[in-house]
PDB file of C-alpha atoms in Angstrom:
ATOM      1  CA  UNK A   1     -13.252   8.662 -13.878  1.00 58.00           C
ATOM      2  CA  UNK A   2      -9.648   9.606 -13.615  1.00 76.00           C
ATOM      3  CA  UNK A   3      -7.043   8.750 -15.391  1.00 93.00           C
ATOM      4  CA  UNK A   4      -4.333   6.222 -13.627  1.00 93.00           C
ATOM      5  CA  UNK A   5      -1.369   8.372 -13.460  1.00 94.00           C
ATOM      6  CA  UNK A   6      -3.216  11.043 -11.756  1.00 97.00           C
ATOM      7  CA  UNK A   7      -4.916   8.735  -9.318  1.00 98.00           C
ATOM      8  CA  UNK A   8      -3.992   7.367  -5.336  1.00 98.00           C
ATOM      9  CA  UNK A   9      -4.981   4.776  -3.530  1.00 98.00           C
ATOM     10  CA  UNK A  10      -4.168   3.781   0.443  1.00 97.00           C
ATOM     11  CA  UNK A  11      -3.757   0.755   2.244  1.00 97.00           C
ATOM     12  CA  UNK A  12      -3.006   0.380   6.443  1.00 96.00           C
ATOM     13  CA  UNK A  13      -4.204  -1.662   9.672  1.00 94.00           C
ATOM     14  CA  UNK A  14      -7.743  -1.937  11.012  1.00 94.00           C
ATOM     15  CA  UNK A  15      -7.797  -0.759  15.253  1.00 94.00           C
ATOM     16  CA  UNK A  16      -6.911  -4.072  16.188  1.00 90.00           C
ATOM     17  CA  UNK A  17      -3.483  -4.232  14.467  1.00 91.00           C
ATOM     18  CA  UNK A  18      -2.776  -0.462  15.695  1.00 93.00           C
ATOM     19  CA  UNK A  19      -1.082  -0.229  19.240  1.00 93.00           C
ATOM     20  CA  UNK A  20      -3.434   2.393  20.377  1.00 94.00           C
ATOM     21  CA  UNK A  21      -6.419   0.330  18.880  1.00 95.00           C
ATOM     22  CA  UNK A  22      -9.595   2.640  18.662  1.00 94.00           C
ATOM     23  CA  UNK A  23      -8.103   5.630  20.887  1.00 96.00           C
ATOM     24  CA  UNK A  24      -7.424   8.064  18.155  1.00 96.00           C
ATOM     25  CA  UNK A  25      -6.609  10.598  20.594  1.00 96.00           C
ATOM     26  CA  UNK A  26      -3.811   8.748  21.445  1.00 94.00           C
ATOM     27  CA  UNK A  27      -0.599  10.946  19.760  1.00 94.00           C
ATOM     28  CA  UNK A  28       0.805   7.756  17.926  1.00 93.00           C
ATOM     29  CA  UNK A  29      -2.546   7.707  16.263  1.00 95.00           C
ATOM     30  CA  UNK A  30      -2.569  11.584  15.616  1.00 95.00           C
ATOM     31  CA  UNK A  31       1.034  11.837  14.557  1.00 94.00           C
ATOM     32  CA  UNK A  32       0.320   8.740  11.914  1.00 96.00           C
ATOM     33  CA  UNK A  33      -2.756  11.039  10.934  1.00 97.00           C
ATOM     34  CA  UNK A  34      -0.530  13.946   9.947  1.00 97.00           C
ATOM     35  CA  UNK A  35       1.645  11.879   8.512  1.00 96.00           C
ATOM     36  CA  UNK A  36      -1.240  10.720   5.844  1.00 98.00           C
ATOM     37  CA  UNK A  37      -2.318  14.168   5.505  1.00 98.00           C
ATOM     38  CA  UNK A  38       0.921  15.160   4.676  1.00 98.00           C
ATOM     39  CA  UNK A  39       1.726  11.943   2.135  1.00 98.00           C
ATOM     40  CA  UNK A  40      -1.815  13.017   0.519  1.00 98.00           C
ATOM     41  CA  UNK A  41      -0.701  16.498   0.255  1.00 98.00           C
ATOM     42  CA  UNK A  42       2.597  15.377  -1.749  1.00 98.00           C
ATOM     43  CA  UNK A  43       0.431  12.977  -3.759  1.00 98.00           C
ATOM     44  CA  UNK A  44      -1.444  16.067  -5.115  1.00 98.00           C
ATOM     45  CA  UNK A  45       1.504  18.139  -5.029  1.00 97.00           C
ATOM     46  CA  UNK A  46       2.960  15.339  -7.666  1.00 97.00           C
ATOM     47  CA  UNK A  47      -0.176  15.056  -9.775  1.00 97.00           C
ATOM     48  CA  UNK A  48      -2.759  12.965  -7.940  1.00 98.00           C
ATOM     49  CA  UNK A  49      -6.418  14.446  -8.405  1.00 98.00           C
ATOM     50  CA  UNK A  50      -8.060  11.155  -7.674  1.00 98.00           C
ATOM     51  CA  UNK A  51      -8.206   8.540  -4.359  1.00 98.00           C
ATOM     52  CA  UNK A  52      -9.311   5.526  -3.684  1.00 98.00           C
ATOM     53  CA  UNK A  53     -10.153   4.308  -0.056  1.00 98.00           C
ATOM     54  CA  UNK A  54     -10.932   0.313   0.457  1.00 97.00           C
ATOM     55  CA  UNK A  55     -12.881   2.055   3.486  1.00 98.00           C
ATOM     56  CA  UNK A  56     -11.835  -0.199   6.289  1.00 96.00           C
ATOM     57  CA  UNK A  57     -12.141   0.610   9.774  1.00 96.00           C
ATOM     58  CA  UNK A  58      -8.584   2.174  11.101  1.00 96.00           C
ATOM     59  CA  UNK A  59      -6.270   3.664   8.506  1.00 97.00           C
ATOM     60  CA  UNK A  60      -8.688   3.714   5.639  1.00 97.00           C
ATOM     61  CA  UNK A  61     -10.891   6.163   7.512  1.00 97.00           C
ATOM     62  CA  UNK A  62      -8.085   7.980   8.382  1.00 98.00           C
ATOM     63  CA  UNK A  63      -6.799   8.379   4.871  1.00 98.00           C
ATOM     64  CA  UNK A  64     -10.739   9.121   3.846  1.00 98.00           C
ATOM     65  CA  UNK A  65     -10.752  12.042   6.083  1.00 98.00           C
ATOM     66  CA  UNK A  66      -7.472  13.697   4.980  1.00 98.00           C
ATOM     67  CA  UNK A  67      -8.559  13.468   1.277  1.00 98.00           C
ATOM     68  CA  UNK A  68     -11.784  15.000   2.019  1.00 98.00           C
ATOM     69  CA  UNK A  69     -10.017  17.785   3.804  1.00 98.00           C
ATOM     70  CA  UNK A  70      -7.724  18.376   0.483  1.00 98.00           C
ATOM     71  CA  UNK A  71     -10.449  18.164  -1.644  1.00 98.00           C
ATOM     72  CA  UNK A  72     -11.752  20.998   0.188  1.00 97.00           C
ATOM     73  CA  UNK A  73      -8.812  23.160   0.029  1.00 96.00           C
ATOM     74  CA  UNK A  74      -8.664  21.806  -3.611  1.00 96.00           C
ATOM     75  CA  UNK A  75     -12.050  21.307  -5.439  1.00 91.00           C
ATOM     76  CA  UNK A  76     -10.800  19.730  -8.070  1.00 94.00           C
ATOM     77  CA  UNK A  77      -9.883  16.542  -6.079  1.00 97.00           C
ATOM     78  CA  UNK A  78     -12.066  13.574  -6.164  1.00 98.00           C
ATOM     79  CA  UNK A  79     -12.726  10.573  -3.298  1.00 98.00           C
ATOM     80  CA  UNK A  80     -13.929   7.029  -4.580  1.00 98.00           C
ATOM     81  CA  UNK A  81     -14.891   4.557  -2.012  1.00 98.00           C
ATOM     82  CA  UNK A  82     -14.117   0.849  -2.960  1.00 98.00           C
ATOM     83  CA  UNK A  83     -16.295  -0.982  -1.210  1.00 98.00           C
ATOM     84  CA  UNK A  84     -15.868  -4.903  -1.093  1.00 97.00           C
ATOM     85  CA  UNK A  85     -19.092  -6.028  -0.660  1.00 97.00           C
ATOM     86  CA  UNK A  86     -23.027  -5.285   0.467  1.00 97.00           C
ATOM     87  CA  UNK A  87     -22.196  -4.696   4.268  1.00 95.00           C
ATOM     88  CA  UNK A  88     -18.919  -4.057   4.640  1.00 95.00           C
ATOM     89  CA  UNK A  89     -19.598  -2.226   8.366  1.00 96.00           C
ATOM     90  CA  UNK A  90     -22.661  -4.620   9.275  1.00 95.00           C
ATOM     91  CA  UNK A  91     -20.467  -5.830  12.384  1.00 94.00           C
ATOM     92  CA  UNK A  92     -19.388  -2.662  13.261  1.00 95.00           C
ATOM     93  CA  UNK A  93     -19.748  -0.889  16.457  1.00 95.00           C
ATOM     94  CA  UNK A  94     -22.763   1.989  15.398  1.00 96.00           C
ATOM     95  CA  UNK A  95     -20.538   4.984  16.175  1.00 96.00           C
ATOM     96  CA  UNK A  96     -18.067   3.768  13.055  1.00 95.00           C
ATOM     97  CA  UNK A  97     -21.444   2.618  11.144  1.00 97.00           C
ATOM     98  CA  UNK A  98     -22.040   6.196  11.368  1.00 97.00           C
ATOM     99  CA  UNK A  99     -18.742   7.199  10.741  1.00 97.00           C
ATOM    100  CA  UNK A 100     -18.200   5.172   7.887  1.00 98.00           C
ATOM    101  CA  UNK A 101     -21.807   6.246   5.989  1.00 97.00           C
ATOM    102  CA  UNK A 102     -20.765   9.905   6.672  1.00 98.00           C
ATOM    103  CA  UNK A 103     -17.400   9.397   5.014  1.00 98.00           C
ATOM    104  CA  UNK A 104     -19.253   7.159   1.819  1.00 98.00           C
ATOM    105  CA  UNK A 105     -21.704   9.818   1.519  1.00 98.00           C
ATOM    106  CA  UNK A 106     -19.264  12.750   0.990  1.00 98.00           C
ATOM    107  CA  UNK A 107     -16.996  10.485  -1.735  1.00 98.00           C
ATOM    108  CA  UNK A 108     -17.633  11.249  -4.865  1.00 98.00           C
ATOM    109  CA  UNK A 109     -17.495   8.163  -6.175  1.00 97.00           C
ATOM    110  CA  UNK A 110     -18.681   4.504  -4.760  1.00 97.00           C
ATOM    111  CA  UNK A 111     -17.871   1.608  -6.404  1.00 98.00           C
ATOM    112  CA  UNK A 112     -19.426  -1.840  -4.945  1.00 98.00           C
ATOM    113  CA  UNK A 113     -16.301  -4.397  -6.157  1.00 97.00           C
ATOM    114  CA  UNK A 114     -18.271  -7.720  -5.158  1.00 97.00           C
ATOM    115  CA  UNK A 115     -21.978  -8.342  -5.442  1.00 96.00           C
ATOM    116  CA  UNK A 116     -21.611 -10.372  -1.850  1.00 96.00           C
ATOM    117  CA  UNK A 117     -19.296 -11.449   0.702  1.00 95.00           C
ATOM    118  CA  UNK A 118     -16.415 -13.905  -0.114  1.00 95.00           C
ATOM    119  CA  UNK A 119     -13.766 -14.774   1.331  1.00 93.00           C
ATOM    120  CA  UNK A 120     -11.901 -12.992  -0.988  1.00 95.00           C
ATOM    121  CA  UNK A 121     -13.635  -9.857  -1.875  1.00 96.00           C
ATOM    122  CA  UNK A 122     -11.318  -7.986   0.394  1.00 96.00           C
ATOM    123  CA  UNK A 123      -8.223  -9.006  -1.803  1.00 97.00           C
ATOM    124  CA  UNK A 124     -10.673  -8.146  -4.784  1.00 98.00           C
ATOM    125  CA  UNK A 125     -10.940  -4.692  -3.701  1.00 98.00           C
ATOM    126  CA  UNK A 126      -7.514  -4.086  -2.553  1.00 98.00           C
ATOM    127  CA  UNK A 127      -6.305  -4.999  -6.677  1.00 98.00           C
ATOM    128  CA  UNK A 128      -9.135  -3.099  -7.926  1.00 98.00           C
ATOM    129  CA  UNK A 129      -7.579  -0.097  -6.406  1.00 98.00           C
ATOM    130  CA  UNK A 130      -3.998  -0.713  -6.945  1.00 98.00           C
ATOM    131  CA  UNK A 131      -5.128  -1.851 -10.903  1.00 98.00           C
ATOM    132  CA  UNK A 132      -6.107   1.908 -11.184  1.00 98.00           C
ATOM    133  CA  UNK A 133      -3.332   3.558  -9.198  1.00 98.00           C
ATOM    134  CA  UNK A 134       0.270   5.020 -10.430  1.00 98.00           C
ATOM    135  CA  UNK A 135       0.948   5.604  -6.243  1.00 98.00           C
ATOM    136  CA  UNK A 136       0.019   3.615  -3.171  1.00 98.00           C
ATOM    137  CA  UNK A 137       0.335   4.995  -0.030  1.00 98.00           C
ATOM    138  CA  UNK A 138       0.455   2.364   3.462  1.00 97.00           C
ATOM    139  CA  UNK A 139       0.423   2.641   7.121  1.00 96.00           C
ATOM    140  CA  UNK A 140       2.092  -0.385   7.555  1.00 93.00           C
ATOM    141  CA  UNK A 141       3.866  -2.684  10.625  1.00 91.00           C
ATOM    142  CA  UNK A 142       5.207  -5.224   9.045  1.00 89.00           C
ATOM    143  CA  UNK A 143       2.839  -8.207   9.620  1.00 90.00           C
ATOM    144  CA  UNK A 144       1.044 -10.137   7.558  1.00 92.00           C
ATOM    145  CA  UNK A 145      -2.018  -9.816   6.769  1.00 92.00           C
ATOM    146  CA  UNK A 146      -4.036  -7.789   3.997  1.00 93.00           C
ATOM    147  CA  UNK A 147      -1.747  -4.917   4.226  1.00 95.00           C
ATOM    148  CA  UNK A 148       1.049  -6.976   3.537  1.00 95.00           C
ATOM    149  CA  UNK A 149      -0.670  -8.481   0.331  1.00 96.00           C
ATOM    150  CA  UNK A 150      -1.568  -4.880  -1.364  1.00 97.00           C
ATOM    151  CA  UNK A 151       1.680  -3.493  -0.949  1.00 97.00           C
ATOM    152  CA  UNK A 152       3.459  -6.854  -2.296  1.00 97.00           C
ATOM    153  CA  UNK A 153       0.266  -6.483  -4.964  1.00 98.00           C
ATOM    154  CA  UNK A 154       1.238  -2.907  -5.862  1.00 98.00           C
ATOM    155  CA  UNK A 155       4.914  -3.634  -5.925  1.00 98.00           C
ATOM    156  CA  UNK A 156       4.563  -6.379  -8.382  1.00 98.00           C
ATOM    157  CA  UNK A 157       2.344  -4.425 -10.979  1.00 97.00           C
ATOM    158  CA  UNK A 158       5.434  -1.904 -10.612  1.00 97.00           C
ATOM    159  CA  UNK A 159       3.363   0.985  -8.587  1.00 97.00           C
ATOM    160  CA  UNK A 160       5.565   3.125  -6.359  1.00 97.00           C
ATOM    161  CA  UNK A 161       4.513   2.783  -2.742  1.00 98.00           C
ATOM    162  CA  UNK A 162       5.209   5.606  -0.076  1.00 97.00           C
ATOM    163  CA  UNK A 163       5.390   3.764   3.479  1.00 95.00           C
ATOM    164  CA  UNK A 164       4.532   5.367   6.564  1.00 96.00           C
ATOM    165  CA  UNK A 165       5.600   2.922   9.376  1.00 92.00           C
ATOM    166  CA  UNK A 166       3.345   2.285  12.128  1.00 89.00           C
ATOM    167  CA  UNK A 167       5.078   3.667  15.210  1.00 69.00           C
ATOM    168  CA  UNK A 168       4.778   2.309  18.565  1.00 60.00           C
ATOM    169  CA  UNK A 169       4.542  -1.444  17.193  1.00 49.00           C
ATOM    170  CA  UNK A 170       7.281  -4.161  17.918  1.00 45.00           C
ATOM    171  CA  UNK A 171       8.926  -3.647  14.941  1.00 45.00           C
ATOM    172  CA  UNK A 172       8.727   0.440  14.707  1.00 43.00           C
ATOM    173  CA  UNK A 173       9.951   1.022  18.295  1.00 43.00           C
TER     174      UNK A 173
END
């Protein structure tokens, strides 16, 4: 594995907290999606050779994607999926079942952080990643919620976060 000052991890809002919810066509969601590929681009341009992705529907796909397109304009990058427990897509519509296999099958890495659900597995696996991190990045909106607690998480251990605000929400407009 990588060593913590050369590794990244991400944090941001599932569909339903995003005001364009599962339209990623929508150019609030692809503007937000250059804006990841471009803080993963400075993340490697500052050191980072290794990211972690919680893999949650929204963001965390979106953040999966960019770092697989880095890693293949630089092969030396590698993808870990932290995944919080057996099942994390069961519930899932199939075309982000699909989506999401695709994306765990091209990490290089997957790392199962809780043998079965809890209620807290999810918080598990968001300090997991942080724990290993010197950077987090978020698309964030300023609710509560499980983005909320990684960033307050990563900001207590003392690990820098780089926030990309959530535009079109009530608090971003």
């Amino acid at each position: 594995m990588s060593k913590r000052e050369e590794t990244c991890c991400f944090t941001g809002h599932r569909p339903g907290k995003l005001p364009w919810q599962y339209n990623e066509q929508d150019p609030r969601c692809l503007a937000l999606k250059r804006r990841i590929a471009d803080a993963v681009e400075a993340a490697w341009d500052e050191g980072c050779r290794h990211f972690i992705c919680g893999m949650a529907l929204g963001c965390d796909l979106y953040f999966c994607e960019a770092v697989l397109d880095l890693r293949r304009a630089h092969p030396g990058v590698t993808v870990e999926a932290a995944i919080p427990c057996p099942g994390q897509d069961s519930r899932w519509r199939a075309d982000q079942r699909l989506r999401y296999r695709k994306l765990v099958a091209a990490c290089d890495f997957e790392t199962l952080v809780s043998a079965r659900y809890t209620p807290f597995c999810m918080q598990r696996r968001d300090r997991y990643m942080v724990d290993r991190s010197a950077l987090l990045i978020a698309a964030f909106d300023g609710t509560p919620g499980g983005t909320s607690y990684t960033i307050q998480y990563a900001l207590s251990r003392g690990i820098p976060v780089v926030d990309l605000p959530i535009v079109g929400t009530a608090l971003w407009e």
